[in-house]
Amino acid sequence: MNNLLPPGLVSNLQQALANRKPGEDDAVSSKADDDSALPLPSEDEDSSKPVIFVTNSDGIESPGLSFLVNALVEEGAYNVNVIVPESDKSTSGHSVSLKETIEVASVQVKGATAYEISGTPVDCVSLALSGALFSWTKPLLVVSGISKGSSFGHHMYYSSVVAGAREALVYGVPAISISLNWQKDVSQESDFKDAVTVCLPIIKAAMRDIENGVFPKGFSLDLELPTSPSANKGVKVTKRSHWRSNLNWQAISNTRAQAVARFTGAQPPMGLNIAQLSRDASAAGAARRLTTQKKDIEVVESVGVSPKAHFKKTVKYFRAEMLPKDNKEDGEDLDFKAVENGFVSLTPSYASVDSEADDAALNWIKSAVLEGQ
């Protein structure tokens, strides 16, 4: 190390490390050792079974994920693999964590191989399909959901569950995103179980036809479920509407902002710890230079005034929430209108605008989903 770094920097780092509280390094080292021991695939995995990959936008404790994964495992026909964000990322859109270290932790899900990560839902899909974590190259199908809240209309640009399916499409893997039109004080956790009952036949039909080579290429499905899935009036092929909600920004007090920060606070990431160590090292070096040079330095006070000397930074705090907006768009074949009327909305999305792909997707939906309903 001494041959690679300047002696002064080495000395500063050594002093900063020596000043750290006892046990800090041990805790970090222990955590690193624990996290490096990622588990082997689930004992229930059978290499002859097709792989289905599941992600979501609101974490491992989400009832939508739990009911969906349990149903897929109970089918016994698939190897089920899961990666989800460690916290709610429902409105992070298609954001990707570039130039950041992503923490991957194993989680116990009966019958499946599962992880949660410190990144976004798009990171979950990208990591899964990269080949860096799982031994398989690609799953047959990516299922993103079931999310707590609709993703139709312009909300698809905010929706991470739709973005997860879209990322799979970028990799050339068929995908289905699933959202439940959750309504406060109306919806119940059991609605997610009913939602799985509705969407499972569509997932199975897609898996079957992908295996048989008859599933159209280059498109994904956005499945929007009504508030009461068990009382749905059937599946309707829909178009993407211009429905949107309003982002309402509210100023909040400094005291409330600090309270929120304490409530939601977490341990700083490794990058912040390294930055703090760097600052400590710089401070140690500055202190030593001041001590050694004190006798030889004549202090001269400048009479010039820095342009920024009197600037005082003002900090304000705001929080945003989504509020419903009246949408006057007409058309029974629009996604939000179908859901409002009690139907399951099924909207195809395409990797590229191609009328031939559009026809192929619609023909598959009609034959595999709509016939016999």
mmCIF file of C-alpha atoms in Angstrom:
data_model
loop_
_atom_site.group_PDB
_atom_site.id
_atom_site.type_symbol
_atom_site.label_atom_id
_atom_site.label_comp_id
_atom_site.label_asym_id
_atom_site.label_seq_id
_atom_site.Cartn_x
_atom_site.Cartn_y
_atom_site.Cartn_z
ATOM 1 C CA MET A 1 0.000 0.000 0.000
ATOM 2 C CA ASN A 2 2.880 2.373 0.889
ATOM 3 C CA ASN A 3 4.343 1.916 -2.608
ATOM 4 C CA LEU A 4 1.086 2.893 -4.302
ATOM 5 C CA LEU A 5 -0.153 5.848 -2.252
ATOM 6 C CA PRO A 6 1.570 9.052 -1.092
ATOM 7 C CA PRO A 7 3.020 8.632 2.414
ATOM 8 C CA GLY A 8 0.998 11.590 3.706
ATOM 9 C CA LEU A 9 -2.285 10.060 2.536
ATOM 10 C CA VAL A 10 -1.357 6.710 4.079
ATOM 11 C CA SER A 11 -0.614 8.408 7.381
ATOM 12 C CA ASN A 12 -3.897 10.330 7.274
ATOM 13 C CA LEU A 13 -5.908 7.185 6.596
ATOM 14 C CA GLN A 14 -4.135 5.291 9.362
ATOM 15 C CA GLN A 15 -4.892 8.064 11.844
ATOM 16 C CA ALA A 16 -8.547 8.253 10.768
ATOM 17 C CA LEU A 17 -8.915 4.494 11.144
ATOM 18 C CA ALA A 18 -7.254 4.572 14.543
ATOM 19 C CA ASN A 19 -9.752 7.184 15.724
ATOM 20 C CA ARG A 20 -12.806 5.158 14.725
ATOM 21 C CA LYS A 21 -14.927 3.637 17.470
ATOM 22 C CA PRO A 22 -14.069 0.056 18.450
ATOM 23 C CA GLY A 23 -16.268 -2.520 16.797
ATOM 24 C CA GLU A 24 -17.173 -0.458 13.714
ATOM 25 C CA ASP A 25 -14.850 -2.350 11.389
ATOM 26 C CA ASP A 26 -15.852 -5.685 12.901
ATOM 27 C CA ALA A 27 -19.525 -4.935 12.263
ATOM 28 C CA VAL A 28 -18.863 -3.998 8.639
ATOM 29 C CA SER A 29 -16.636 -7.039 8.116
ATOM 30 C CA SER A 30 -19.204 -9.355 9.690
ATOM 31 C CA LYS A 31 -21.967 -7.986 7.497
ATOM 32 C CA ALA A 32 -19.814 -8.367 4.384
ATOM 33 C CA ASP A 33 -19.067 -11.988 5.307
ATOM 34 C CA ASP A 34 -22.757 -12.718 5.870
ATOM 35 C CA ASP A 35 -23.852 -11.102 2.613
ATOM 36 C CA SER A 36 -21.182 -12.818 0.527
ATOM 37 C CA ALA A 37 -22.601 -16.217 1.422
ATOM 38 C CA LEU A 38 -25.506 -16.092 -1.021
ATOM 39 C CA PRO A 39 -27.620 -19.250 -0.914
ATOM 40 C CA LEU A 40 -27.833 -22.044 -3.387
ATOM 41 C CA PRO A 41 -31.003 -22.354 -5.479
ATOM 42 C CA SER A 42 -34.120 -23.654 -3.773
ATOM 43 C CA GLU A 43 -34.066 -27.385 -3.098
ATOM 44 C CA ASP A 44 -37.374 -27.600 -4.958
ATOM 45 C CA GLU A 45 -35.769 -26.480 -8.219
ATOM 46 C CA ASP A 46 -35.767 -28.969 -11.061
ATOM 47 C CA SER A 47 -33.548 -28.188 -14.032
ATOM 48 C CA SER A 48 -36.132 -29.708 -16.360
ATOM 49 C CA LYS A 49 -38.750 -27.111 -15.369
ATOM 50 C CA PRO A 50 -39.049 -23.755 -17.123
ATOM 51 C CA VAL A 51 -37.996 -20.678 -15.164
ATOM 52 C CA ILE A 52 -40.390 -17.861 -14.341
ATOM 53 C CA PHE A 53 -38.976 -14.702 -12.785
ATOM 54 C CA VAL A 54 -41.063 -12.498 -10.486
ATOM 55 C CA THR A 55 -40.408 -8.963 -9.291
ATOM 56 C CA ASN A 56 -42.497 -6.122 -7.891
ATOM 57 C CA SER A 57 -42.217 -2.502 -6.839
ATOM 58 C CA ASP A 58 -43.108 -2.601 -3.141
ATOM 59 C CA GLY A 59 -40.919 -5.222 -1.515
ATOM 60 C CA ILE A 60 -40.880 -8.771 -0.214
ATOM 61 C CA GLU A 61 -43.673 -8.221 2.336
ATOM 62 C CA SER A 62 -46.184 -7.165 -0.308
ATOM 63 C CA PRO A 63 -49.309 -9.383 -0.194
ATOM 64 C CA GLY A 64 -49.565 -9.132 -3.980
ATOM 65 C CA LEU A 65 -46.137 -10.723 -4.341
ATOM 66 C CA SER A 66 -46.758 -13.323 -1.635
ATOM 67 C CA PHE A 67 -50.033 -14.606 -3.085
ATOM 68 C CA LEU A 68 -48.614 -14.627 -6.614
ATOM 69 C CA VAL A 69 -45.399 -16.481 -5.767
ATOM 70 C CA ASN A 70 -47.263 -19.004 -3.596
ATOM 71 C CA ALA A 71 -49.669 -19.734 -6.442
ATOM 72 C CA LEU A 72 -46.847 -20.211 -8.954
ATOM 73 C CA VAL A 73 -44.952 -22.493 -6.564
ATOM 74 C CA GLU A 74 -48.076 -24.548 -5.862
ATOM 75 C CA GLU A 75 -48.514 -25.102 -9.596
ATOM 76 C CA GLY A 76 -45.383 -27.233 -9.381
ATOM 77 C CA ALA A 77 -44.633 -26.650 -13.054
ATOM 78 C CA TYR A 78 -42.028 -23.889 -12.783
ATOM 79 C CA ASN A 79 -38.806 -22.912 -11.082
ATOM 80 C CA VAL A 80 -39.738 -19.616 -9.440
ATOM 81 C CA ASN A 81 -37.031 -16.984 -8.943
ATOM 82 C CA VAL A 82 -37.630 -13.645 -7.234
ATOM 83 C CA ILE A 83 -35.779 -10.343 -6.869
ATOM 84 C CA VAL A 84 -37.543 -7.353 -5.325
ATOM 85 C CA PRO A 85 -36.491 -3.951 -3.962
ATOM 86 C CA GLU A 86 -35.901 -3.811 -0.211
ATOM 87 C CA SER A 87 -38.211 -0.803 0.126
ATOM 88 C CA ASP A 88 -41.199 0.663 -1.689
ATOM 89 C CA LYS A 89 -40.151 1.930 -5.131
ATOM 90 C CA SER A 90 -43.621 2.064 -6.661
ATOM 91 C CA THR A 91 -43.175 5.398 -8.429
ATOM 92 C CA SER A 92 -39.494 5.295 -9.357
ATOM 93 C CA GLY A 93 -40.360 4.695 -13.011
ATOM 94 C CA HIS A 94 -37.600 3.321 -15.220
ATOM 95 C CA SER A 95 -34.761 4.560 -13.004
ATOM 96 C CA VAL A 96 -31.505 2.596 -12.955
ATOM 97 C CA SER A 97 -28.830 2.691 -10.239
ATOM 98 C CA LEU A 98 -25.745 3.431 -12.326
ATOM 99 C CA LYS A 99 -22.364 3.899 -10.629
ATOM 100 C CA GLU A 100 -23.816 2.682 -7.324
ATOM 101 C CA THR A 101 -23.062 -0.489 -5.413
ATOM 102 C CA ILE A 102 -26.228 -2.558 -5.061
ATOM 103 C CA GLU A 103 -26.614 -4.712 -1.967
ATOM 104 C CA VAL A 104 -28.179 -8.128 -2.603
ATOM 105 C CA ALA A 105 -29.564 -10.086 0.355
ATOM 106 C CA SER A 106 -31.131 -13.527 0.308
ATOM 107 C CA VAL A 107 -34.650 -13.878 1.700
ATOM 108 C CA GLN A 108 -36.610 -16.985 2.566
ATOM 109 C CA VAL A 109 -39.575 -17.698 0.310
ATOM 110 C CA LYS A 110 -40.902 -21.241 0.419
ATOM 111 C CA GLY A 111 -40.390 -23.069 -2.851
ATOM 112 C CA ALA A 112 -38.565 -20.197 -4.562
ATOM 113 C CA THR A 113 -35.089 -18.694 -4.753
ATOM 114 C CA ALA A 114 -35.448 -15.082 -3.657
ATOM 115 C CA TYR A 115 -33.423 -11.939 -3.014
ATOM 116 C CA GLU A 116 -34.085 -8.332 -2.122
ATOM 117 C CA ILE A 117 -31.802 -5.557 -3.314
ATOM 118 C CA SER A 118 -31.104 -1.934 -2.496
ATOM 119 C CA GLY A 119 -31.942 -0.866 -6.052
ATOM 120 C CA THR A 120 -35.040 -0.224 -8.143
ATOM 121 C CA PRO A 121 -37.435 -2.688 -9.811
ATOM 122 C CA VAL A 122 -35.628 -2.081 -13.108
ATOM 123 C CA ASP A 123 -32.374 -3.000 -11.340
ATOM 124 C CA CYS A 124 -34.076 -6.196 -10.145
ATOM 125 C CA VAL A 125 -34.930 -7.254 -13.691
ATOM 126 C CA SER A 126 -31.636 -6.122 -15.181
ATOM 127 C CA LEU A 127 -29.622 -7.978 -12.528
ATOM 128 C CA ALA A 128 -31.717 -11.118 -12.923
ATOM 129 C CA LEU A 129 -31.328 -11.173 -16.702
ATOM 130 C CA SER A 130 -27.630 -10.271 -16.662
ATOM 131 C CA GLY A 131 -26.519 -13.760 -15.625
ATOM 132 C CA ALA A 132 -24.474 -12.321 -12.748
ATOM 133 C CA LEU A 133 -26.695 -13.717 -9.977
ATOM 134 C CA PHE A 134 -28.706 -16.663 -11.292
ATOM 135 C CA SER A 135 -27.177 -19.636 -13.069
ATOM 136 C CA TRP A 136 -29.737 -19.583 -15.878
ATOM 137 C CA THR A 137 -29.369 -17.347 -18.911
ATOM 138 C CA LYS A 138 -32.943 -16.105 -19.242
ATOM 139 C CA PRO A 139 -36.327 -17.063 -17.817
ATOM 140 C CA LEU A 140 -39.200 -17.860 -20.142
ATOM 141 C CA LEU A 141 -41.338 -15.100 -18.650
ATOM 142 C CA VAL A 142 -40.971 -12.100 -16.336
ATOM 143 C CA VAL A 143 -43.964 -11.219 -14.153
ATOM 144 C CA SER A 144 -43.916 -7.816 -12.452
ATOM 145 C CA GLY A 145 -46.498 -7.329 -9.704
ATOM 146 C CA ILE A 146 -49.028 -7.447 -8.255
ATOM 147 C CA SER A 147 -48.790 -3.746 -7.420
ATOM 148 C CA LYS A 148 -51.021 -1.920 -4.973
ATOM 149 C CA GLY A 149 -52.522 0.704 -7.242
ATOM 150 C CA SER A 150 -53.328 1.151 -10.908
ATOM 151 C CA SER A 151 -50.761 1.804 -13.632
ATOM 152 C CA PHE A 152 -52.980 2.820 -16.502
ATOM 153 C CA GLY A 153 -52.770 5.908 -18.674
ATOM 154 C CA HIS A 154 -49.878 8.288 -18.141
ATOM 155 C CA HIS A 155 -49.252 6.711 -14.754
ATOM 156 C CA MET A 156 -47.277 4.048 -16.631
ATOM 157 C CA TYR A 157 -44.410 6.575 -16.789
ATOM 158 C CA TYR A 158 -44.250 6.678 -12.985
ATOM 159 C CA SER A 159 -45.085 3.025 -12.436
ATOM 160 C CA SER A 160 -42.123 0.832 -11.529
ATOM 161 C CA VAL A 161 -44.135 -2.351 -11.987
ATOM 162 C CA VAL A 162 -44.704 -1.446 -15.657
ATOM 163 C CA ALA A 163 -41.049 -0.404 -15.944
ATOM 164 C CA GLY A 164 -39.970 -3.833 -14.706
ATOM 165 C CA ALA A 165 -41.883 -5.497 -17.536
ATOM 166 C CA ARG A 166 -40.551 -2.947 -20.012
ATOM 167 C CA GLU A 167 -36.962 -3.699 -18.943
ATOM 168 C CA ALA A 168 -37.569 -7.387 -19.626
ATOM 169 C CA LEU A 169 -38.803 -6.425 -23.079
ATOM 170 C CA VAL A 170 -35.532 -4.544 -23.648
ATOM 171 C CA TYR A 171 -33.735 -7.841 -22.965
ATOM 172 C CA GLY A 172 -36.027 -9.680 -25.356
ATOM 173 C CA VAL A 173 -37.895 -11.586 -22.634
ATOM 174 C CA PRO A 174 -41.733 -11.682 -22.657
ATOM 175 C CA ALA A 175 -43.256 -9.965 -19.640
ATOM 176 C CA ILE A 176 -46.521 -9.260 -17.863
ATOM 177 C CA SER A 177 -47.086 -6.377 -15.443
ATOM 178 C CA ILE A 178 -50.016 -6.695 -13.040
ATOM 179 C CA SER A 179 -51.681 -3.910 -11.048
ATOM 180 C CA LEU A 180 -54.698 -3.899 -8.748
ATOM 181 C CA ASN A 181 -56.878 -0.783 -8.668
ATOM 182 C CA TRP A 182 -56.586 -0.468 -4.893
ATOM 183 C CA GLN A 183 -59.036 1.898 -3.229
ATOM 184 C CA LYS A 184 -58.478 3.176 0.297
ATOM 185 C CA ASP A 185 -61.139 2.063 2.803
ATOM 186 C CA VAL A 186 -62.607 -0.278 0.167
ATOM 187 C CA SER A 187 -59.923 -2.767 -0.841
ATOM 188 C CA GLN A 188 -58.734 -5.599 1.394
ATOM 189 C CA GLU A 189 -55.636 -7.771 1.455
ATOM 190 C CA SER A 190 -57.727 -10.747 0.312
ATOM 191 C CA ASP A 191 -58.337 -8.881 -2.965
ATOM 192 C CA PHE A 192 -54.774 -9.753 -3.930
ATOM 193 C CA LYS A 193 -55.586 -13.438 -3.583
ATOM 194 C CA ASP A 194 -58.595 -12.940 -5.860
ATOM 195 C CA ALA A 195 -56.359 -11.016 -8.256
ATOM 196 C CA VAL A 196 -54.020 -14.002 -8.506
ATOM 197 C CA THR A 197 -56.980 -16.257 -9.314
ATOM 198 C CA VAL A 198 -57.840 -13.938 -12.209
ATOM 199 C CA CYS A 199 -54.357 -13.492 -13.665
ATOM 200 C CA LEU A 200 -52.934 -17.001 -13.138
ATOM 201 C CA PRO A 201 -54.670 -18.499 -16.227
ATOM 202 C CA ILE A 202 -53.166 -15.717 -18.367
ATOM 203 C CA ILE A 203 -49.692 -16.373 -16.954
ATOM 204 C CA LYS A 204 -50.055 -20.105 -17.558
ATOM 205 C CA ALA A 205 -51.273 -19.529 -21.127
ATOM 206 C CA ALA A 206 -48.278 -17.297 -21.812
ATOM 207 C CA MET A 207 -45.825 -19.842 -20.356
ATOM 208 C CA ARG A 208 -47.395 -22.646 -22.378
ATOM 209 C CA ASP A 209 -47.214 -20.798 -25.677
ATOM 210 C CA ILE A 210 -43.710 -19.464 -25.042
ATOM 211 C CA GLU A 211 -42.561 -23.056 -24.503
ATOM 212 C CA ASN A 212 -44.336 -24.122 -27.693
ATOM 213 C CA GLY A 213 -42.807 -21.259 -29.670
ATOM 214 C CA VAL A 214 -46.122 -19.667 -30.622
ATOM 215 C CA PHE A 215 -46.053 -16.646 -28.308
ATOM 216 C CA PRO A 216 -45.578 -13.426 -30.339
ATOM 217 C CA LYS A 217 -42.193 -11.761 -29.981
ATOM 218 C CA GLY A 218 -41.516 -8.177 -29.011
ATOM 219 C CA PHE A 219 -44.456 -7.368 -26.765
ATOM 220 C CA SER A 220 -45.499 -7.380 -23.133
ATOM 221 C CA LEU A 221 -48.878 -7.275 -21.410
ATOM 222 C CA ASP A 222 -50.098 -4.692 -18.916
ATOM 223 C CA LEU A 223 -52.816 -6.322 -16.824
ATOM 224 C CA GLU A 224 -55.004 -3.919 -14.824
ATOM 225 C CA LEU A 225 -57.439 -5.470 -12.350
ATOM 226 C CA PRO A 226 -60.613 -3.795 -11.037
ATOM 227 C CA THR A 227 -61.024 -2.978 -7.360
ATOM 228 C CA SER A 228 -63.041 -6.168 -6.776
ATOM 229 C CA PRO A 229 -61.200 -8.770 -8.884
ATOM 230 C CA SER A 230 -63.551 -11.618 -7.938
ATOM 231 C CA ALA A 231 -66.516 -9.657 -9.344
ATOM 232 C CA ASN A 232 -64.861 -8.758 -12.656
ATOM 233 C CA LYS A 233 -67.001 -8.799 -15.817
ATOM 234 C CA GLY A 234 -64.343 -10.426 -17.981
ATOM 235 C CA VAL A 235 -61.168 -9.487 -19.832
ATOM 236 C CA LYS A 236 -61.179 -6.610 -22.296
ATOM 237 C CA VAL A 237 -58.364 -5.728 -24.704
ATOM 238 C CA THR A 238 -57.750 -2.012 -24.231
ATOM 239 C CA LYS A 239 -55.769 0.950 -25.485
ATOM 240 C CA ARG A 240 -53.491 3.103 -23.390
ATOM 241 C CA SER A 241 -55.447 6.171 -22.277
ATOM 242 C CA HIS A 242 -54.300 9.667 -21.329
ATOM 243 C CA TRP A 243 -55.512 9.176 -17.743
ATOM 244 C CA ARG A 244 -53.311 10.805 -15.159
ATOM 245 C CA SER A 245 -53.320 11.967 -11.576
ATOM 246 C CA ASN A 246 -52.127 15.330 -10.299
ATOM 247 C CA LEU A 247 -48.891 15.717 -8.386
ATOM 248 C CA ASN A 248 -49.695 17.941 -5.422
ATOM 249 C CA TRP A 249 -46.705 19.578 -3.722
ATOM 250 C CA GLN A 250 -47.011 20.781 -0.136
ATOM 251 C CA ALA A 251 -44.477 22.769 1.863
ATOM 252 C CA ILE A 252 -43.666 21.193 5.228
ATOM 253 C CA SER A 253 -41.925 22.598 8.282
ATOM 254 C CA ASN A 254 -38.292 21.959 9.095
ATOM 255 C CA THR A 255 -39.335 20.189 12.309
ATOM 256 C CA ARG A 256 -41.601 17.797 10.424
ATOM 257 C CA ALA A 257 -38.927 17.135 7.800
ATOM 258 C CA GLN A 258 -36.445 16.186 10.521
ATOM 259 C CA ALA A 259 -39.029 13.923 12.161
ATOM 260 C CA VAL A 260 -39.671 12.178 8.844
ATOM 261 C CA ALA A 261 -35.941 11.756 8.308
ATOM 262 C CA ARG A 262 -35.545 10.177 11.763
ATOM 263 C CA PHE A 263 -38.521 7.877 11.185
ATOM 264 C CA THR A 264 -37.402 6.695 7.756
ATOM 265 C CA GLY A 265 -33.692 6.942 8.415
ATOM 266 C CA ALA A 266 -31.424 4.031 7.651
ATOM 267 C CA GLN A 267 -27.727 3.299 8.007
ATOM 268 C CA PRO A 268 -25.736 5.394 5.533
ATOM 269 C CA PRO A 269 -24.533 3.458 2.504
ATOM 270 C CA MET A 270 -20.933 2.394 2.132
ATOM 271 C CA GLY A 271 -20.189 5.363 -0.118
ATOM 272 C CA LEU A 272 -21.132 7.787 2.661
ATOM 273 C CA ASN A 273 -18.978 5.884 5.163
ATOM 274 C CA ILE A 274 -16.007 6.057 2.803
ATOM 275 C CA ALA A 275 -16.660 9.759 2.228
ATOM 276 C CA GLN A 276 -16.720 10.318 6.000
ATOM 277 C CA LEU A 277 -13.471 8.389 6.361
ATOM 278 C CA SER A 278 -11.953 10.566 3.633
ATOM 279 C CA ARG A 279 -13.076 13.712 5.453
ATOM 280 C CA ASP A 280 -11.624 12.379 8.709
ATOM 281 C CA ALA A 281 -8.339 11.646 6.953
ATOM 282 C CA SER A 282 -8.251 15.142 5.453
ATOM 283 C CA ALA A 283 -8.940 16.646 8.867
ATOM 284 C CA ALA A 284 -6.155 14.575 10.413
ATOM 285 C CA GLY A 285 -3.716 15.715 7.738
ATOM 286 C CA ALA A 286 -4.726 19.341 8.137
ATOM 287 C CA ALA A 287 -4.288 19.155 11.905
ATOM 288 C CA ARG A 288 -0.827 17.628 11.565
ATOM 289 C CA ARG A 289 0.266 20.234 9.025
ATOM 290 C CA LEU A 290 -0.978 22.991 11.306
ATOM 291 C CA THR A 291 1.028 21.554 14.215
ATOM 292 C CA THR A 292 4.257 21.033 12.277
ATOM 293 C CA GLN A 293 4.158 24.330 10.404
ATOM 294 C CA LYS A 294 2.852 26.557 13.178
ATOM 295 C CA LYS A 295 6.257 27.968 14.119
ATOM 296 C CA ASP A 296 7.220 28.813 10.544
ATOM 297 C CA ILE A 297 3.964 30.338 9.255
ATOM 298 C CA GLU A 298 3.133 34.012 9.450
ATOM 299 C CA VAL A 299 -0.628 34.434 9.448
ATOM 300 C CA VAL A 300 -1.824 37.184 7.106
ATOM 301 C CA GLU A 301 -5.480 38.172 7.221
ATOM 302 C CA SER A 302 -6.926 39.091 3.840
ATOM 303 C CA VAL A 303 -8.902 42.313 3.609
ATOM 304 C CA GLY A 304 -10.628 41.218 0.392
ATOM 305 C CA VAL A 305 -14.234 40.044 0.542
ATOM 306 C CA SER A 306 -15.202 36.819 -1.197
ATOM 307 C CA PRO A 307 -18.197 37.226 -3.540
ATOM 308 C CA LYS A 308 -19.962 34.457 -1.622
ATOM 309 C CA ALA A 309 -18.920 35.501 1.854
ATOM 310 C CA HIS A 310 -22.340 36.888 2.800
ATOM 311 C CA PHE A 311 -24.468 34.321 0.978
ATOM 312 C CA LYS A 312 -26.729 32.371 3.314
ATOM 313 C CA LYS A 313 -28.231 29.214 1.908
ATOM 314 C CA THR A 314 -31.971 28.857 2.401
ATOM 315 C CA VAL A 315 -33.385 25.347 2.766
ATOM 316 C CA LYS A 316 -37.042 24.517 2.299
ATOM 317 C CA TYR A 317 -38.874 21.198 2.420
ATOM 318 C CA PHE A 318 -41.645 19.881 0.196
ATOM 319 C CA ARG A 319 -43.513 16.598 -0.167
ATOM 320 C CA ALA A 320 -45.529 15.409 -3.159
ATOM 321 C CA GLU A 321 -48.608 13.233 -3.250
ATOM 322 C CA MET A 322 -50.719 11.987 -6.115
ATOM 323 C CA LEU A 323 -54.310 13.165 -6.180
ATOM 324 C CA PRO A 324 -57.013 11.756 -8.465
ATOM 325 C CA LYS A 325 -58.057 13.868 -11.403
ATOM 326 C CA ASP A 326 -61.313 13.811 -13.344
ATOM 327 C CA ASN A 327 -60.619 12.280 -16.742
ATOM 328 C CA LYS A 328 -63.185 13.132 -19.370
ATOM 329 C CA GLU A 329 -61.680 10.911 -22.057
ATOM 330 C CA ASP A 330 -64.316 8.782 -23.787
ATOM 331 C CA GLY A 331 -63.993 5.267 -25.130
ATOM 332 C CA GLU A 332 -65.059 1.944 -23.672
ATOM 333 C CA ASP A 333 -61.849 0.373 -24.986
ATOM 334 C CA LEU A 334 -59.591 2.636 -22.881
ATOM 335 C CA ASP A 335 -57.705 1.011 -19.994
ATOM 336 C CA PHE A 336 -59.037 3.136 -17.123
ATOM 337 C CA LYS A 337 -62.591 3.067 -18.468
ATOM 338 C CA ALA A 338 -62.587 -0.738 -18.649
ATOM 339 C CA VAL A 339 -61.361 -1.000 -15.045
ATOM 340 C CA GLU A 340 -63.901 1.564 -13.829
ATOM 341 C CA ASN A 341 -66.625 -0.526 -15.470
ATOM 342 C CA GLY A 342 -65.463 -3.679 -13.686
ATOM 343 C CA PHE A 343 -63.470 -5.324 -16.478
ATOM 344 C CA VAL A 344 -59.921 -6.642 -16.456
ATOM 345 C CA SER A 345 -57.920 -4.393 -18.776
ATOM 346 C CA LEU A 346 -55.294 -6.072 -20.951
ATOM 347 C CA THR A 347 -53.087 -3.627 -22.866
ATOM 348 C CA PRO A 348 -50.247 -4.859 -25.080
ATOM 349 C CA SER A 349 -47.009 -2.868 -25.188
ATOM 350 C CA TYR A 350 -44.409 -3.234 -27.909
ATOM 351 C CA ALA A 351 -40.652 -2.991 -28.148
ATOM 352 C CA SER A 352 -41.143 -1.123 -31.427
ATOM 353 C CA VAL A 353 -44.108 0.284 -33.332
ATOM 354 C CA ASP A 354 -44.926 -2.450 -35.827
ATOM 355 C CA SER A 355 -48.385 -3.199 -37.211
ATOM 356 C CA GLU A 356 -47.406 -6.825 -37.813
ATOM 357 C CA ALA A 357 -46.382 -7.243 -34.163
ATOM 358 C CA ASP A 358 -49.608 -5.522 -33.135
ATOM 359 C CA ASP A 359 -51.696 -7.980 -35.145
ATOM 360 C CA ALA A 360 -49.762 -10.973 -33.789
ATOM 361 C CA ALA A 361 -50.223 -9.808 -30.193
ATOM 362 C CA LEU A 362 -53.945 -9.171 -30.589
ATOM 363 C CA ASN A 363 -54.469 -12.539 -32.294
ATOM 364 C CA TRP A 364 -52.715 -14.309 -29.418
ATOM 365 C CA ILE A 365 -54.805 -12.495 -26.807
ATOM 366 C CA LYS A 366 -58.011 -13.422 -28.618
ATOM 367 C CA SER A 367 -57.105 -17.103 -28.934
ATOM 368 C CA ALA A 368 -55.351 -17.678 -25.591
ATOM 369 C CA VAL A 369 -57.242 -15.352 -23.257
ATOM 370 C CA LEU A 370 -60.600 -14.238 -24.633
ATOM 371 C CA GLU A 371 -61.924 -17.471 -26.134
ATOM 372 C CA GLY A 372 -64.146 -19.341 -23.726
ATOM 373 C CA GLN A 373 -64.406 -16.587 -21.109
#
